[in-house]
Amino acid sequence: QFRYFIGIDVGTASVRAALVDDSGCIVCKATQSIQIWQPKDDYYQQSSDNIWQACCLVVKEITNGIDPDSIGGIGFDATCSMVVLDQQLQPVSVCPQGNPDCNIVMWLDHRAISQAELINSTNHRLLSYVGGTISTEMQAPKLLWLKKNLYNQCWKKAAHFFDLPDYLSFKATGSFTRSLCCLVCKWNYEYKNEQDNLLSGWLDDYWQAIGLDDFVKERYEKIGGNNIALPGQPIGQGLCPKAASDLGLRVGTAVGASLIDAYAGCLGTIGIDLSKIHINNEDITSRLSLICGTSTCHMAMTSKPSFVPGVWGPYNGAILSGLYLNEGGQSVTGKLIDFIIQKHPAFPTLKKLSEEKLVY
């Protein structure tokens, strides 16, 4: 019987890992910062190599002294940033200045405002799944921006576009399988039920209407095709030899299909046992999750689809099979708090004091 499991959470500015025992208790945690490049206003970029290296560091820290054979599985969640690789699985720069380290367009990058407006002007029915208007934080506007603005530098070279959570499971296993969570929530994939042909979730007329018919011709292979798994389902054959070596774990250790970071937080919140505070309602569709980080996300699940103008969703199966997810909230609220604190005259002094003495 396995004694431990590993969870890795890749946020906007850092990677966190936790070693969890078989009773669900956290044994230890580790954190590692990751780099952000901001070449100009509204442009935010990262490096997939830098993020993977951070994942390896935190996993090695929490498993120091732990028998790899006692670890039953590993799972990833991450921000819904977009990773670009070429045919040789090497990074492709998304930076206008050509910085080779920057192959990730971050979730909070807003360079694609005009592309989002173009997509919204189509009034395609898929937009009803995102409250009526697509956000620049989703992937289709970013993809269109890369095609229109970095055609030779990026678009022609790109062979794979990943949501960051899916990139991490790919890096761990070598499998190109995408998580339904990422595709339904950020890639305008329409999922109805398990009996459908998975390719049917990609609507040709949508991608043609927005100017990305390249994917239609290629049967969507660059963005996932029909290699799709429900959240938590085992991916590939588990950890591949290279990833196992990088992480210091056993080859074949199970890897679960990933989640977007806030959605993993929602899963954790609705799974809380409320009996100790004398609340006996076990219906998870009666719960509202408030996930606070760089942004503030309000999430609720329903047994039937609910379309609400201005509210993202309903996302079928994004967290749990058979349930629909809706999401509201406000972007970068946490980052706004950081900005206010960092602009305070006392911030440099307090930062220095915090580095000299633990504040907790």
C-alpha positions as semicolon CSV with decimal commas, in nm:
position;residue;x (nm);y (nm);z (nm)
1;Q;0,000;0,000;0,000
2;F;0,128;0,346;-0,089
3;R;0,187;0,581;0,203
4;Y;0,229;0,914;0,027
5;F;0,108;1,126;-0,264
6;I;0,245;1,450;-0,413
7;G;0,055;1,759;-0,518
8;I;0,223;2,039;-0,718
9;D;0,059;2,380;-0,748
10;V;0,207;2,624;-1,000
11;G;0,079;2,972;-0,926
12;T;0,155;3,303;-1,091
13;A;0,483;3,372;-0,911
14;S;0,581;3,049;-0,736
15;V;0,560;2,670;-0,734
16;R;0,438;2,489;-0,424
17;A;0,453;2,117;-0,351
18;A;0,300;1,915;-0,071
19;L;0,366;1,560;0,045
20;V;0,036;1,413;0,162
21;D;-0,004;1,089;0,354
22;D;-0,268;0,822;0,286
23;S;-0,505;0,976;0,541
24;G;-0,502;1,311;0,359
25;C;-0,276;1,500;0,600
26;I;0,001;1,724;0,470
27;V;0,337;1,594;0,590
28;C;0,552;1,877;0,453
29;K;0,551;2,160;0,198
30;A;0,804;2,352;-0,012
31;T;0,796;2,668;-0,224
32;Q;1,014;2,797;-0,506
33;S;0,976;3,129;-0,687
34;I;0,952;3,140;-1,067
35;Q;1,049;3,416;-1,308
36;I;0,814;3,658;-1,485
37;W;0,918;3,878;-1,777
38;Q;0,719;4,194;-1,855
39;P;0,874;4,349;-2,169
40;K;0,598;4,612;-2,193
41;D;0,259;4,700;-2,045
42;D;0,004;4,414;-2,063
43;Y;0,272;4,163;-2,171
44;Y;0,351;3,889;-1,918
45;Q;0,573;3,594;-2,010
46;Q;0,735;3,293;-1,845
47;S;0,965;3,002;-1,924
48;S;0,846;2,642;-1,920
49;D;1,202;2,526;-1,844
50;N;1,221;2,759;-1,544
51;I;0,887;2,629;-1,413
52;W;0,980;2,263;-1,458
53;Q;1,310;2,319;-1,278
54;A;1,118;2,476;-0,989
55;C;0,885;2,174;-0,980
56;C;1,185;1,943;-0,954
57;L;1,338;2,145;-0,670
58;V;1,025;2,145;-0,453
59;V;0,956;1,774;-0,512
60;K;1,309;1,680;-0,415
61;E;1,281;1,894;-0,102
62;I;0,958;1,735;0,024
63;T;1,066;1,379;-0,059
64;N;1,408;1,402;0,102
65;G;1,446;1,082;0,305
66;I;1,125;0,929;0,164
67;D;1,134;0,589;-0,011
68;P;1,023;0,653;-0,375
69;D;0,842;0,317;-0,371
70;S;0,610;0,450;-0,101
71;I;0,480;0,732;-0,325
72;G;0,161;0,634;-0,505
73;G;0,109;0,922;-0,742
74;I;0,164;1,284;-0,837
75;G;-0,077;1,549;-0,961
76;F;-0,034;1,899;-1,103
77;D;-0,240;2,212;-1,110
78;A;-0,129;2,541;-1,263
79;T;-0,240;2,875;-1,396
80;C;-0,411;2,873;-1,735
81;S;-0,107;3,019;-1,911
82;M;-0,020;2,899;-2,263
83;V;0,302;2,708;-2,346
84;V;0,444;2,684;-2,699
85;L;0,685;2,410;-2,819
86;D;0,826;2,321;-3,160
87;Q;0,839;1,982;-3,333
88;Q;1,151;1,889;-3,134
89;L;0,963;1,978;-2,812
90;Q;1,184;2,283;-2,758
91;P;1,054;2,624;-2,644
92;V;0,928;2,868;-2,908
93;S;0,954;3,235;-2,812
94;V;0,628;3,428;-2,770
95;C;0,820;3,750;-2,702
96;P;0,808;4,033;-2,960
97;Q;1,176;4,095;-2,881
98;G;1,253;3,726;-2,944
99;N;1,370;3,638;-2,592
100;P;1,432;3,261;-2,628
101;D;1,351;3,195;-2,262
102;C;0,996;3,325;-2,295
103;N;0,775;3,053;-2,442
104;I;0,474;3,110;-2,218
105;V;0,203;3,372;-2,263
106;M;0,080;3,412;-1,906
107;W;-0,286;3,399;-1,811
108;L;-0,288;3,769;-1,711
109;D;-0,128;3,881;-2,038
110;H;-0,364;4,123;-2,215
111;R;-0,186;4,177;-2,547
112;A;-0,476;4,016;-2,737
113;I;-0,754;4,267;-2,664
114;S;-0,834;4,336;-3,030
115;Q;-0,833;3,963;-3,105
116;A;-1,084;3,904;-2,823
117;E;-1,304;4,178;-2,967
118;L;-1,289;4,014;-3,310
119;I;-1,391;3,677;-3,164
120;N;-1,678;3,835;-2,971
121;S;-1,804;4,005;-3,287
122;T;-1,884;3,661;-3,432
123;N;-2,153;3,604;-3,168
124;H;-2,084;3,232;-3,204
125;R;-2,295;3,013;-2,977
126;L;-1,982;2,881;-2,803
127;L;-1,951;3,223;-2,640
128;S;-2,254;3,140;-2,427
129;Y;-2,022;2,909;-2,230
130;V;-1,810;3,209;-2,127
131;G;-2,089;3,441;-2,023
132;G;-2,136;3,584;-2,371
133;T;-1,790;3,734;-2,426
134;I;-1,449;3,573;-2,442
135;S;-1,174;3,707;-2,217
136;T;-0,820;3,790;-2,323
137;E;-0,720;3,549;-2,045
138;M;-0,847;3,258;-2,254
139;Q;-0,643;3,089;-2,522
140;A;-0,815;3,161;-2,855
141;P;-0,734;3,538;-2,849
142;K;-0,372;3,461;-2,757
143;L;-0,342;3,207;-3,038
144;L;-0,484;3,455;-3,288
145;W;-0,244;3,725;-3,166
146;L;0,056;3,496;-3,220
147;K;-0,063;3,413;-3,571
148;K;-0,118;3,777;-3,663
149;N;0,188;3,929;-3,495
150;L;0,460;3,661;-3,468
151;Y;0,384;3,446;-3,770
152;N;0,742;3,366;-3,874
153;Q;0,902;3,377;-3,531
154;C;0,640;3,167;-3,350
155;W;0,335;3,050;-3,543
156;K;0,519;2,870;-3,825
157;K;0,754;2,697;-3,579
158;A;0,493;2,595;-3,323
159;A;0,396;2,228;-3,317
160;H;0,228;2,214;-2,975
161;F;0,021;2,460;-2,777
162;F;-0,043;2,353;-2,417
163;D;-0,230;2,493;-2,123
164;L;0,035;2,503;-1,850
165;P;-0,131;2,228;-1,641
166;D;-0,126;2,000;-1,946
167;Y;0,234;2,090;-2,025
168;L;0,334;1,969;-1,678
169;S;0,160;1,633;-1,719
170;F;0,322;1,606;-2,064
171;K;0,664;1,683;-1,917
172;A;0,605;1,421;-1,647
173;T;0,482;1,142;-1,875
174;G;0,569;1,225;-2,236
175;S;0,196;1,193;-2,319
176;F;0,020;1,463;-2,523
177;T;-0,310;1,393;-2,347
178;R;-0,495;1,707;-2,241
179;S;-0,715;1,749;-1,936
180;L;-1,083;1,813;-2,003
181;C;-1,064;2,083;-1,736
182;C;-0,827;2,297;-1,941
183;L;-0,996;2,241;-2,277
184;V;-1,352;2,308;-2,161
185;C;-1,266;2,614;-1,955
186;K;-1,000;2,791;-2,165
187;W;-0,993;2,642;-2,517
188;N;-1,361;2,670;-2,622
189;Y;-1,402;2,292;-2,630
190;E;-1,764;2,177;-2,603
191;Y;-1,803;1,861;-2,396
192;K;-2,148;1,703;-2,380
193;N;-2,102;1,345;-2,265
194;E;-1,857;1,057;-2,264
195;Q;-2,034;0,880;-2,550
196;D;-1,952;1,156;-2,801
197;N;-1,661;1,138;-3,041
198;L;-1,406;1,355;-2,860
199;L;-1,312;1,536;-3,181
200;S;-1,671;1,659;-3,207
201;G;-1,606;1,894;-2,915
202;W;-1,392;2,107;-3,148
203;L;-1,641;2,308;-3,352
204;D;-1,499;2,369;-3,701
205;D;-1,720;2,667;-3,778
206;Y;-1,598;2,850;-3,467
207;W;-1,228;2,815;-3,547
208;Q;-1,293;2,904;-3,910
209;A;-1,494;3,212;-3,814
210;I;-1,219;3,352;-3,590
211;G;-0,938;3,298;-3,841
212;L;-0,777;2,988;-3,691
213;D;-0,884;2,734;-3,951
214;D;-0,527;2,597;-3,938
215;F;-0,643;2,378;-3,650
216;V;-0,940;2,246;-3,847
217;K;-0,714;2,133;-4,131
218;E;-0,478;1,962;-3,886
219;R;-0,765;1,799;-3,691
220;Y;-0,667;1,998;-3,383
221;E;-0,353;1,792;-3,322
222;K;-0,152;2,096;-3,205
223;I;-0,401;2,173;-2,929
224;G;-0,497;1,824;-2,815
225;G;-0,699;1,652;-3,086
226;N;-0,890;1,366;-2,928
227;N;-0,626;1,284;-2,665
228;I;-0,839;1,399;-2,372
229;A;-0,873;1,272;-2,015
230;L;-1,111;1,354;-1,733
231;P;-0,947;1,534;-1,438
232;G;-0,756;1,289;-1,220
233;Q;-0,752;1,006;-1,472
234;P;-0,411;0,835;-1,507
235;I;-0,196;0,979;-1,787
236;G;0,020;0,756;-2,007
237;Q;0,237;0,503;-1,828
238;G;0,306;0,733;-1,535
239;L;0,638;0,910;-1,486
240;C;0,871;0,863;-1,782
241;P;1,240;0,784;-1,710
242;K;1,361;1,141;-1,773
243;A;1,097;1,300;-1,548
244;A;1,149;1,038;-1,278
245;S;1,520;1,120;-1,278
246;D;1,449;1,495;-1,269
247;L;1,207;1,459;-0,977
248;G;1,395;1,189;-0,787
249;L;1,097;0,952;-0,807
250;R;1,021;0,602;-0,935
251;V;0,963;0,542;-1,308
252;G;0,596;0,461;-1,361
253;T;0,468;0,656;-1,060
254;A;0,107;0,742;-1,148
255;V;0,035;1,091;-1,285
256;G;-0,320;1,225;-1,284
257;A;-0,475;1,449;-1,549
258;S;-0,423;1,804;-1,432
259;L;-0,647;2,090;-1,317
260;I;-0,634;2,468;-1,349
261;D;-0,511;2,604;-1,014
262;A;-0,831;2,775;-0,896
263;Y;-1,034;2,470;-0,997
264;A;-0,811;2,249;-0,782
265;G;-0,887;2,490;-0,498
266;C;-1,258;2,448;-0,567
267;L;-1,223;2,069;-0,555
268;G;-1,049;2,096;-0,219
269;T;-1,312;2,333;-0,082
270;I;-1,620;2,135;-0,181
271;G;-1,455;1,822;-0,044
272;I;-1,436;1,960;0,310
273;D;-1,607;1,754;0,582
274;L;-1,854;1,990;0,751
275;S;-1,984;1,746;1,014
276;K;-1,747;1,879;1,281
277;I;-1,916;2,218;1,265
278;H;-2,262;2,056;1,272
279;I;-2,355;2,115;0,909
280;N;-2,499;1,797;0,768
281;N;-2,572;1,901;0,411
282;E;-2,347;1,678;0,200
283;D;-2,476;1,810;-0,134
284;I;-2,171;1,969;-0,293
285;T;-2,393;2,162;-0,535
286;S;-2,505;2,370;-0,235
287;R;-2,155;2,505;-0,175
288;L;-1,983;2,817;-0,306
289;S;-1,604;2,816;-0,325
290;L;-1,411;3,142;-0,286
291;I;-1,054;3,094;-0,410
292;C;-0,816;3,381;-0,337
293;G;-0,471;3,421;-0,491
294;T;-0,351;3,657;-0,760
295;S;-0,723;3,674;-0,849
296;T;-1,045;3,609;-0,661
297;C;-1,263;3,331;-0,803
298;H;-1,617;3,237;-0,699
299;M;-1,712;2,885;-0,809
300;A;-2,022;2,670;-0,780
301;M;-2,120;2,334;-0,927
302;T;-2,464;2,229;-1,046
303;S;-2,626;1,906;-1,162
304;K;-2,780;2,081;-1,466
305;P;-2,622;2,340;-1,696
306;S;-2,687;2,702;-1,605
307;F;-2,609;2,979;-1,857
308;V;-2,568;3,321;-1,692
309;P;-2,463;3,636;-1,883
310;G;-2,127;3,759;-1,756
311;V;-2,052;3,433;-1,569
312;W;-1,815;3,170;-1,709
313;G;-1,960;2,825;-1,763
314;P;-2,141;2,594;-1,747
315;Y;-1,830;2,379;-1,784
316;N;-1,932;2,015;-1,805
317;G;-1,699;1,776;-1,622
318;A;-1,436;2,044;-1,556
319;I;-1,381;1,918;-1,202
320;L;-1,611;1,620;-1,142
321;S;-1,780;1,404;-1,403
322;G;-2,154;1,464;-1,426
323;L;-2,143;1,811;-1,270
324;Y;-2,128;2,156;-1,428
325;L;-1,911;2,441;-1,304
326;N;-1,981;2,816;-1,314
327;E;-1,723;3,079;-1,225
328;G;-1,730;3,450;-1,147
329;G;-1,491;3,678;-0,963
330;Q;-1,237;3,948;-1,028
331;S;-0,895;3,918;-1,191
332;V;-0,566;4,027;-1,030
333;T;-0,722;4,145;-0,702
334;G;-0,435;3,985;-0,509
335;K;-0,183;4,151;-0,738
336;L;-0,355;4,485;-0,676
337;I;-0,307;4,436;-0,302
338;D;0,061;4,360;-0,366
339;F;0,088;4,682;-0,568
340;I;-0,067;4,892;-0,292
341;I;0,157;4,741;-0,024
342;Q;0,473;4,773;-0,232
343;K;0,403;5,142;-0,300
344;H;0,373;5,222;0,072
345;P;0,673;5,422;0,204
346;A;0,730;5,166;0,481
347;F;0,746;4,867;0,246
348;P;1,129;4,853;0,202
349;T;1,181;4,859;0,578
350;L;0,917;4,596;0,646
351;K;1,053;4,374;0,368
352;K;1,400;4,391;0,521
353;L;1,263;4,307;0,866
354;S;1,064;4,013;0,731
355;E;1,380;3,869;0,573
356;E;1,565;3,895;0,905
357;K;1,288;3,749;1,122
358;L;0,995;3,515;1,049
359;V;0,665;3,700;1,073
360;Y;0,461;3,391;1,158
